[in-house]
XYZ file of C-alpha atoms in Angstrom:
622
model
C -18.381 7.501 -22.491
C -16.783 7.269 -25.818
C -14.922 10.363 -25.479
C -14.490 9.203 -21.752
C -12.415 5.689 -23.286
C -10.684 7.677 -26.021
C -8.911 10.128 -23.936
C -7.815 7.477 -21.153
C -6.411 5.769 -24.307
C -4.234 8.992 -25.448
C -2.848 8.732 -21.994
C -1.558 5.229 -21.621
C 2.416 4.379 -21.223
C 2.301 1.137 -19.799
C 1.131 -2.122 -18.757
C 0.569 -4.397 -16.267
C 1.737 -7.638 -15.481
C -0.264 -10.650 -12.748
C 0.565 -12.750 -10.160
C 0.910 -16.799 -9.925
C 0.130 -19.922 -9.041
C 0.071 -22.865 -10.229
C 1.502 -26.615 -10.361
C 5.383 -27.993 -10.381
C 6.838 -30.088 -13.149
C 6.388 -33.278 -10.353
C 2.807 -32.731 -10.085
C -0.233 -33.404 -12.039
C -0.298 -30.747 -14.639
C -3.103 -27.992 -14.764
C -5.211 -29.434 -17.224
C -5.843 -32.584 -15.506
C -9.986 -32.786 -15.203
C -10.360 -32.900 -11.869
C -14.042 -34.792 -9.802
C -16.363 -32.613 -8.067
C -18.870 -32.416 -5.773
C -20.753 -34.575 -7.553
C -18.771 -36.543 -9.055
C -18.846 -34.964 -11.962
C -15.059 -33.828 -13.650
C -13.806 -30.612 -13.996
C -11.109 -29.088 -15.475
C -8.904 -27.477 -13.386
C -7.547 -23.431 -14.543
C -5.169 -22.099 -11.846
C -6.378 -17.949 -11.380
C -3.063 -15.833 -9.905
C -4.768 -12.991 -8.261
C -3.247 -9.320 -7.439
C -4.908 -9.191 -4.459
C -8.046 -9.884 -2.070
C -10.111 -7.336 -3.957
C -11.260 -9.925 -6.193
C -12.398 -12.487 -3.552
C -14.876 -9.542 -2.981
C -17.527 -11.394 -5.526
C -15.327 -11.115 -8.615
C -13.883 -14.901 -8.081
C -17.659 -16.046 -7.190
C -18.448 -14.439 -10.282
C -16.300 -16.759 -12.607
C -17.125 -19.931 -10.580
C -20.755 -19.240 -11.379
C -19.835 -18.219 -14.704
C -17.871 -21.702 -14.999
C -19.755 -24.171 -13.389
C -17.597 -27.083 -15.513
C -14.346 -25.410 -14.226
C -12.573 -26.248 -10.871
C -11.445 -23.043 -9.919
C -7.484 -22.241 -7.746
C -7.239 -19.139 -6.160
C -4.408 -17.796 -5.089
C -3.711 -14.589 -3.366
C -0.106 -13.352 -5.139
C 2.311 -10.813 -4.377
C 1.292 -7.706 -7.044
C 4.309 -7.970 -8.610
C 5.947 -8.306 -11.926
C 8.739 -10.059 -10.816
C 6.776 -12.615 -8.834
C 6.103 -14.239 -11.989
C 9.984 -14.369 -12.707
C 9.734 -16.884 -9.484
C 7.166 -18.631 -10.746
C 9.125 -19.747 -14.178
C 11.774 -20.427 -12.355
C 9.801 -23.594 -11.101
C 7.731 -24.167 -13.867
C 5.074 -23.779 -11.821
C 3.338 -20.656 -14.143
C -0.312 -20.018 -13.448
C -3.013 -20.400 -16.358
C -4.465 -16.862 -15.574
C -2.389 -14.320 -14.177
C -3.294 -11.111 -12.707
C -1.132 -7.578 -12.006
C -1.819 -4.240 -10.836
C 1.441 -2.947 -10.164
C 3.399 -2.800 -13.838
C 5.818 -1.643 -16.346
C 6.973 -2.447 -19.765
C 10.782 -2.561 -18.918
C 9.494 -5.197 -16.176
C 7.194 -6.980 -18.240
C 9.389 -7.654 -20.699
C 11.265 -10.496 -19.298
C 8.686 -13.278 -19.332
C 7.328 -12.261 -23.269
C 8.321 -15.896 -24.376
C 6.310 -17.522 -21.298
C 3.045 -15.785 -22.231
C 0.340 -16.844 -24.569
C 0.120 -13.753 -26.906
C -3.441 -12.218 -27.185
C -2.812 -9.704 -30.462
C -4.988 -12.137 -33.053
C -7.503 -12.713 -30.838
C -11.027 -11.105 -30.292
C -10.123 -10.300 -27.116
C -8.075 -8.027 -28.089
C -9.673 -6.884 -30.906
C -12.120 -5.377 -28.632
C -10.050 -2.542 -27.324
C -9.245 0.781 -28.652
C -6.068 0.114 -30.938
C -4.747 3.779 -29.722
C -4.342 2.479 -26.058
C -3.774 -1.212 -27.279
C -0.488 -0.371 -29.137
C 0.455 0.517 -25.150
C 0.515 -2.785 -24.961
C 2.210 -3.947 -27.809
C 5.675 -5.016 -28.536
C 7.868 -4.423 -30.934
C 7.015 -7.989 -33.112
C 3.324 -6.771 -32.554
C 2.967 -9.651 -30.131
C -0.033 -8.570 -26.899
C 0.594 -10.443 -23.772
C -1.119 -8.142 -21.562
C -4.911 -6.608 -21.441
C -5.925 -4.018 -18.933
C -9.689 -3.805 -16.699
C -10.694 -0.566 -15.677
C -9.150 2.488 -14.629
C -8.776 3.077 -11.332
C -8.818 6.870 -9.989
C -6.322 7.829 -7.477
C -6.001 11.368 -6.179
C -7.131 13.307 -3.272
C -10.131 12.734 -1.317
C -11.434 16.034 0.642
C -14.164 16.255 3.011
C -16.227 18.861 1.697
C -19.026 19.383 5.300
C -15.615 19.841 6.851
C -14.155 22.538 4.602
C -17.745 24.552 4.660
C -18.144 24.550 8.563
C -14.874 25.975 8.756
C -16.016 28.050 6.020
C -12.470 26.708 4.132
C -13.221 27.282 0.232
C -12.764 24.100 -1.947
C -9.250 24.499 -3.669
C -9.351 25.069 -7.577
C -5.552 24.938 -7.600
C -1.884 24.608 -5.682
C -2.160 28.202 -3.318
C -5.656 27.582 -2.749
C -4.809 24.179 -1.793
C -2.077 25.858 0.131
C -4.132 27.967 2.011
C -6.943 25.248 3.031
C -4.257 23.581 4.576
C -3.461 26.923 6.698
C -7.008 27.229 7.519
C -7.463 24.121 9.333
C -3.930 24.016 10.782
C -4.812 27.039 12.089
C -7.599 25.553 14.119
C -6.207 21.844 14.896
C -6.926 19.733 12.263
C -4.170 18.218 9.857
C -4.794 19.539 6.576
C -3.512 16.300 4.874
C -2.518 12.960 5.827
C -1.539 9.672 4.010
C -0.037 6.662 4.758
C 3.623 7.458 3.680
C 4.810 3.889 4.849
C 3.064 2.436 1.534
C 5.251 2.357 -1.296
C 2.412 3.100 -3.487
C 1.933 6.899 -1.509
C 5.489 7.557 -1.417
C 5.850 6.840 -5.284
C 2.015 8.496 -6.047
C 2.000 11.529 -4.295
C 5.720 11.783 -4.945
C 4.299 12.032 -8.750
C 1.132 13.239 -7.910
C 2.783 16.898 -6.929
C 4.546 16.612 -10.272
C 2.073 15.480 -13.486
C 2.146 18.710 -15.105
C 6.233 18.194 -15.141
C 5.905 14.756 -15.939
C 3.505 14.842 -18.848
C 5.713 17.772 -20.418
C 7.285 17.284 -24.114
C 10.734 16.525 -22.374
C 8.969 14.896 -19.137
C 6.808 11.457 -21.487
C 10.388 11.972 -23.411
C 12.161 10.220 -20.435
C 9.689 8.506 -19.357
C 10.204 6.289 -23.045
C 13.604 6.358 -23.131
C 13.180 4.532 -19.223
C 10.837 2.558 -20.466
C 12.805 1.212 -23.526
C 15.811 0.525 -21.043
C 17.456 2.845 -22.940
C 18.032 5.141 -19.151
C 18.296 3.745 -15.792
C 18.538 6.810 -14.081
C 16.064 9.466 -13.521
C 16.350 13.231 -15.684
C 17.894 16.231 -13.639
C 15.518 18.573 -16.683
C 12.232 16.031 -15.514
C 13.217 15.273 -11.858
C 15.085 18.072 -9.589
C 11.748 19.758 -9.793
C 9.100 16.961 -9.247
C 11.693 16.632 -5.827
C 11.651 20.484 -5.594
C 7.226 20.300 -5.747
C 8.319 17.472 -3.269
C 9.289 19.944 -1.097
C 7.289 22.237 -0.718
C 4.306 20.123 -0.790
C 5.735 18.807 2.555
C 6.185 22.287 3.580
C 2.676 23.417 3.242
C 1.137 20.518 4.147
C 3.536 19.931 7.662
C 4.575 16.407 6.581
C 6.924 14.530 9.527
C 8.551 12.276 10.478
C 5.466 11.009 11.892
C 3.438 10.716 8.500
C 6.730 8.416 7.713
C 5.363 5.791 9.673
C 1.320 5.689 9.327
C 0.031 2.457 7.691
C -2.946 2.394 5.263
C -5.839 2.833 8.129
C -4.094 5.650 9.542
C -5.558 8.729 7.468
C -8.291 6.703 7.122
C -9.370 7.060 10.612
C -8.211 10.451 11.025
C -10.679 11.270 8.150
C -13.257 9.558 9.329
C -12.898 11.133 12.879
C -13.106 14.543 11.481
C -9.133 15.465 12.476
C -8.188 15.719 8.821
C -9.667 17.199 5.862
C -7.837 15.232 3.199
C -6.147 12.200 2.412
C -4.929 10.074 -0.907
C -7.351 7.860 -1.767
C -9.190 5.731 -4.470
C -12.782 6.081 -5.855
C -13.350 2.998 -3.518
C -11.941 4.573 -0.195
C -15.008 7.789 -1.307
C -17.394 4.893 -0.935
C -15.861 2.871 2.053
C -14.763 6.229 4.340
C -17.648 9.020 3.500
C -16.014 11.584 6.355
C -17.607 10.905 10.225
C -20.659 8.788 7.900
C -22.805 11.164 6.111
C -20.308 14.045 5.173
C -20.530 14.798 1.483
C -16.601 13.854 0.108
C -15.398 14.304 -3.213
C -12.123 12.907 -5.068
C -10.024 16.191 -6.050
C -7.290 16.178 -8.227
C -3.846 16.807 -7.180
C -3.459 20.617 -8.334
C -0.860 22.715 -10.552
C -0.003 25.770 -10.092
C -3.168 27.148 -12.315
C -6.481 24.880 -12.919
C -5.393 23.859 -16.389
C -2.341 22.099 -14.278
C -4.693 19.781 -12.607
C -4.234 16.270 -13.064
C -5.756 13.292 -12.305
C -3.680 10.448 -11.149
C -5.041 6.514 -12.767
C -3.770 2.779 -13.110
C -5.604 0.257 -14.365
C -8.031 -1.854 -11.801
C -5.542 -5.433 -12.734
C -4.369 -6.458 -16.424
C -4.857 -10.051 -17.411
C -2.491 -12.145 -18.869
C -2.393 -16.297 -20.205
C 0.486 -18.843 -19.626
C 1.543 -20.255 -23.359
C 1.368 -23.507 -21.644
C -1.229 -25.954 -22.574
C -2.532 -23.404 -25.212
C -1.396 -25.497 -27.979
C -4.567 -27.567 -27.084
C -7.670 -25.806 -29.179
C -10.292 -26.997 -26.470
C -7.828 -25.865 -23.400
C -6.940 -22.583 -25.333
C -11.015 -21.717 -25.897
C -11.303 -22.259 -22.952
C -8.989 -19.878 -21.326
C -9.669 -17.010 -23.914
C -13.468 -17.267 -22.614
C -13.008 -17.107 -18.297
C -10.210 -14.079 -19.887
C -13.181 -12.715 -22.101
C -15.699 -12.659 -18.605
C -12.653 -11.471 -16.892
C -12.907 -8.239 -18.800
C -16.486 -7.726 -20.419
C -19.248 -5.589 -19.554
C -20.431 -8.208 -16.750
C -16.977 -8.574 -15.318
C -16.515 -5.075 -15.323
C -19.068 -4.642 -13.086
C -18.127 -7.087 -10.452
C -14.960 -4.603 -10.316
C -16.376 -1.299 -10.026
C -19.388 -2.026 -8.328
C -19.508 0.940 -6.800
C -19.301 3.143 -9.939
C -16.249 4.587 -9.395
C -13.886 3.526 -12.443
C -13.520 4.011 -16.121
C -13.402 1.635 -19.002
C -10.552 0.884 -21.395
C -12.921 -1.233 -23.964
C -14.901 0.161 -26.690
C -18.060 -3.116 -25.275
C -17.814 -1.841 -22.017
C -19.817 1.364 -20.119
C -18.804 1.767 -16.085
C -21.461 4.726 -15.005
C -19.745 7.148 -12.040
C -21.360 7.632 -8.823
C -22.180 11.288 -7.971
C -18.932 12.256 -5.629
C -16.973 11.463 -8.667
C -18.842 13.997 -11.348
C -16.216 16.448 -11.604
C -14.405 13.626 -12.742
C -15.756 14.076 -16.274
C -14.608 17.482 -17.470
C -10.638 16.408 -17.223
C -11.355 12.640 -18.421
C -12.975 14.799 -21.355
C -9.509 17.131 -21.936
C -7.335 14.640 -21.979
C -5.914 14.984 -17.927
C -5.900 11.291 -16.522
C -2.062 10.559 -16.209
C -0.783 7.103 -15.702
C 1.426 6.589 -12.964
C 5.021 5.335 -13.640
C 5.338 2.361 -11.896
C 8.266 0.312 -12.365
C 9.536 -2.055 -9.734
C 11.927 0.158 -9.249
C 10.055 3.070 -8.997
C 8.158 1.798 -6.114
C 10.911 0.719 -3.728
C 13.195 3.754 -5.213
C 10.716 5.999 -4.186
C 9.698 4.456 -0.515
C 13.157 5.147 0.545
C 13.567 8.627 -0.535
C 10.626 10.087 0.219
C 10.733 8.508 3.873
C 14.173 10.229 4.424
C 12.529 13.378 3.555
C 10.194 13.463 5.571
C 12.277 11.885 8.546
C 14.532 14.887 7.907
C 17.619 12.990 6.762
C 17.737 13.979 2.797
C 17.376 18.214 3.211
C 17.469 19.532 -0.016
C 16.054 18.337 -4.013
C 19.972 17.648 -5.142
C 20.249 15.184 -2.397
C 17.101 13.666 -3.581
C 17.547 13.039 -6.905
C 21.178 11.859 -6.372
C 20.105 9.155 -3.694
C 17.218 8.293 -6.380
C 19.848 7.705 -8.870
C 22.365 5.809 -6.933
C 19.922 3.535 -5.925
C 19.117 2.781 -9.793
C 22.723 2.279 -10.148
C 22.644 -0.156 -7.406
C 22.674 -3.540 -7.067
C 18.424 -4.834 -5.961
C 18.530 -5.224 -2.075
C 17.392 -8.672 -1.207
C 18.834 -11.131 -4.293
C 21.094 -13.668 -2.247
C 20.322 -16.253 -1.209
C 19.707 -16.777 2.644
C 17.963 -20.039 3.328
C 16.935 -23.327 2.217
C 14.394 -25.559 2.315
C 14.243 -29.268 2.395
C 10.764 -30.314 2.003
C 8.386 -29.010 -0.741
C 4.226 -29.325 0.120
C 2.160 -28.157 -2.111
C -0.421 -26.150 -2.094
C -3.240 -27.939 -4.255
C -6.994 -28.427 -1.951
C -7.463 -32.246 -1.382
C -10.301 -33.052 0.811
C -8.259 -34.901 3.217
C -5.458 -33.539 3.541
C -6.440 -29.810 2.985
C -3.927 -27.359 1.483
C -0.537 -29.075 3.181
C 1.676 -25.727 1.922
C -0.963 -23.448 3.853
C -0.975 -25.782 6.901
C 2.671 -26.108 7.087
C 2.959 -22.030 6.883
C 0.230 -21.122 9.214
C 1.379 -23.936 11.873
C 5.186 -22.514 11.633
C 2.658 -19.340 13.028
C 1.497 -20.499 15.656
C 4.564 -21.791 17.359
C 6.685 -18.674 16.296
C 3.172 -16.267 18.076
C 2.988 -18.447 20.988
C -0.448 -18.795 20.209
C -3.196 -21.756 20.846
C -5.025 -21.273 17.693
C -4.578 -20.146 13.835
C -6.895 -19.451 11.478
C -6.014 -18.142 7.668
C -7.036 -18.507 4.310
C -4.976 -20.680 2.681
C -5.188 -19.024 -0.503
C -2.990 -16.748 1.060
C 0.175 -19.286 0.491
C 0.431 -17.774 -2.897
C 2.114 -21.797 -4.677
C 3.083 -24.824 -3.355
C 6.755 -24.396 -1.041
C 9.931 -25.884 -2.917
C 12.746 -27.362 -1.387
C 16.003 -25.529 -2.614
C 17.751 -22.190 -1.871
C 15.429 -18.686 -1.498
C 17.084 -15.008 -1.671
C 15.049 -12.972 0.710
C 13.031 -11.500 -1.681
C 11.790 -15.197 -2.659
C 10.795 -16.591 -0.007
C 8.237 -13.495 0.670
C 6.763 -14.446 -2.785
C 5.680 -17.729 -0.911
C 3.371 -16.147 1.301
C 3.289 -11.909 0.646
C 0.038 -10.015 -0.147
C -0.582 -6.389 0.683
C -3.900 -7.392 2.197
C -3.067 -9.707 4.270
C -3.290 -8.852 8.024
C -2.710 -10.436 11.619
C -5.189 -10.130 14.086
C -4.527 -11.495 17.304
C -7.465 -11.463 20.314
C -8.823 -13.942 22.984
C -12.222 -16.271 21.568
C -13.755 -18.488 23.570
C -14.640 -22.151 21.773
C -18.350 -20.637 21.551
C -17.077 -17.395 19.622
C -14.466 -19.797 17.099
C -18.063 -21.822 16.550
C -19.325 -18.458 15.508
C -16.164 -17.533 13.465
C -16.325 -19.940 11.624
C -19.109 -20.691 10.948
C -20.003 -17.093 9.823
C -16.914 -17.293 7.180
C -18.063 -20.170 5.233
C -21.845 -18.421 4.780
C -20.004 -15.321 4.031
C -20.417 -13.319 0.231
C -19.510 -10.491 -1.091
C -16.570 -9.555 1.264
C -12.675 -10.090 0.930
C -12.604 -12.990 3.169
C -15.493 -14.801 1.504
C -15.243 -18.287 0.600
C -16.242 -19.440 -3.032
C -14.594 -22.901 -3.686
C -12.165 -25.627 -2.437
C -9.053 -23.147 -2.943
C -10.051 -20.612 -1.046
C -11.165 -22.539 2.350
C -9.009 -21.605 5.313
C -6.441 -23.510 7.238
C -6.720 -24.214 11.038
C -3.317 -24.874 12.752
C -4.328 -26.383 16.585
C -7.622 -27.696 15.451
C -9.313 -29.716 12.350
C -12.572 -28.407 11.067
C -15.133 -31.085 10.187
C -17.001 -29.482 6.972
C -19.569 -30.537 4.370
C -19.541 -28.898 1.061
C -22.984 -28.720 -0.641
C -23.972 -26.879 -4.193
C -24.810 -23.523 -2.103
C -21.567 -23.749 -0.226
C -19.829 -25.132 3.181
C -21.430 -25.999 6.748
C -19.392 -26.611 10.292
C -20.129 -30.003 11.238
C -17.534 -30.125 14.239
C -14.386 -28.269 15.337
C -11.835 -30.631 17.724
C -8.577 -30.897 19.297
C -6.315 -33.792 18.515
C -10.076 -35.125 18.056
C -11.587 -34.479 21.032
C -14.185 -31.967 20.442
C -13.006 -28.113 21.451
C -14.249 -26.870 24.350
C -16.783 -23.837 23.850
C -16.706 -23.274 27.349
C -12.866 -22.346 27.564
C -10.238 -19.819 26.356
C -8.097 -19.430 23.890
C -5.248 -16.933 22.289
C -6.477 -16.806 18.707
C -4.379 -15.350 15.398
C -6.632 -14.886 12.488
C -4.981 -13.833 9.381
C -6.529 -12.014 6.352
C -8.064 -8.899 5.354
C -8.458 -6.600 7.790
C -10.715 -3.687 6.863
C -13.979 -6.010 5.989
C -13.764 -9.707 6.719
C -12.184 -8.969 10.271
C -14.342 -6.352 11.125
C -17.337 -8.377 9.946
C -16.953 -11.266 12.519
C -15.211 -9.560 14.639
C -18.967 -7.793 15.068
C -20.675 -11.948 14.808
C -18.364 -12.846 17.457
C -18.806 -9.853 20.183
C -15.081 -8.793 20.407
C -14.002 -5.196 20.533
C -10.541 -5.894 20.944
C -7.852 -7.107 18.162
C -3.869 -6.131 18.167
C -2.995 -6.517 14.174
C 0.938 -5.283 15.352
C 2.101 -8.301 15.294
C 4.176 -10.445 11.842
C 3.063 -11.158 8.609
C 2.913 -14.304 7.184
C 6.669 -13.381 4.893
C 7.916 -12.253 8.304
C 7.150 -15.482 10.362
C 9.158 -17.233 7.134
C 12.530 -14.959 7.655
C 12.138 -15.510 11.533
C 11.838 -19.255 10.584
C 14.467 -19.878 7.620
C 16.301 -17.097 7.468
C 17.252 -16.028 11.401
C 16.580 -18.951 13.730
C 17.759 -21.397 10.341
C 15.857 -23.885 11.162
C 13.180 -25.144 8.591
C 9.210 -24.599 8.321
C 6.950 -27.440 10.864
C 5.698 -29.468 9.088
C 2.354 -29.833 7.388
C -1.127 -31.239 9.501
C -3.933 -32.681 8.145
C -6.569 -29.814 9.619
C -9.691 -30.878 7.677
C -12.697 -33.514 6.858
C -14.242 -31.833 3.552
C -17.439 -34.612 3.616
């Protein structure tokens, strides 16, 4: 494994940033001691979570490791610019996490983050990798967890059934595509509605070019800010390769609309032979149930040109605020150490589907990823270029290619560079919020920021009741002016989905009871900050050492009618949480096509020019 780590390190070219939550200067600071369930005082630590994957065992692990800490977890926008928004309000979280990262974006936050360069924690990383996180002055703000591998997932059983050889290079990949298309099976599909897929497939199809001397030289210039345009020498061949990939795989305008679950469902039903995915997807979507699936590389012209695409699962950093207190500094560093040590990374890579970056961590790979090992040893792991502009513009240009709005590689290169040279959209002021609301949880009032947004969603959607995990509201609601981009940061997380359904009162009781008792799930409750907010009904809950129990549900103080039927909107994780609670309730029909939380904010504040609904006292926590 040491050889694996060294090979990975030599490829690192960027570091990642974390998304945040915290307290305004007008509120009590993050260093305030809070009274726990048994009356003991606890030190408050705000942790901003890049995605709801951290709700699945990882946050509970932190709570178990540090019982003296009152953690506040929020699910924030996975963007380094989100932290600029939080810092603008003097509201940086204590510990930050982010997956999407580029040095050119992260440097803007350097003055507000703690320098980790002289810590024992930084010394546990190989120096060759740590160099990629080190600024010119020697300081280090960010450290990675483990590496996610993201490439092509194939259904080997389906290949065998149709006597199609598993590809070894691009020519045999094209032959496999032609063979499956001839029998009515899609050869390759992916969720091109997502910006990350557009960016990764665009880069993945041309890794040898991007890893060439010219490609690495251009990337260094781009990351350092020396250039802000794509080099024709490097990127025209990239677009030429993507156009060929599009033609050979039969991608079309329909693929541009595919959301995350669509290609996975097609793969699970045997309607597609390959899709872009991660090691986690290999575990979660094993073909038709018992099929043999493999995570394969992006194919090059020869087998020696094959590469896997990777990126750190997420990075961690700490706010410099409050770190002049030695006891506070030690606590934060202890928590960060627990986040990335062996046990911490075991909770991230519990499926044995990731590769470590640290000297003192060993992660075993599952059999479905055995073919990855020689690529690691041969230094064939490409780390994606993931600046904010790369995500945004890759989606714009790739979707225009799929929709036949851009017809040549030359047009694609010109369109990409035109957007790079232009102003980023969404930065003008579009709304004003008059009243601020805190997202601090209190037993008497719950999370007032989350309540305000949940009430707004209920009014705009026209449903009777709303049930949303409160940590999806990622910060206080600040009073003041908002751009479109900053407005979305209040409640934008890729993992949050609306689920509209009809439920009886009995089913609602089952929903809340199941949710409170759930463990090891991306909708699990691990502490007060991850409790759910209700709109249109109230919850009476008791907190015990073992978790939370439901006492009663009421509407306007009167017991909820168990025999009545209500239109109900659940807002949370779709594939793990929502499917599990629906099974418990005996519900099979759900509409997930409705607006997301940030879209409701736009509708109320921008399109209607009105204010958010006032919060309500939706919970009694005993």
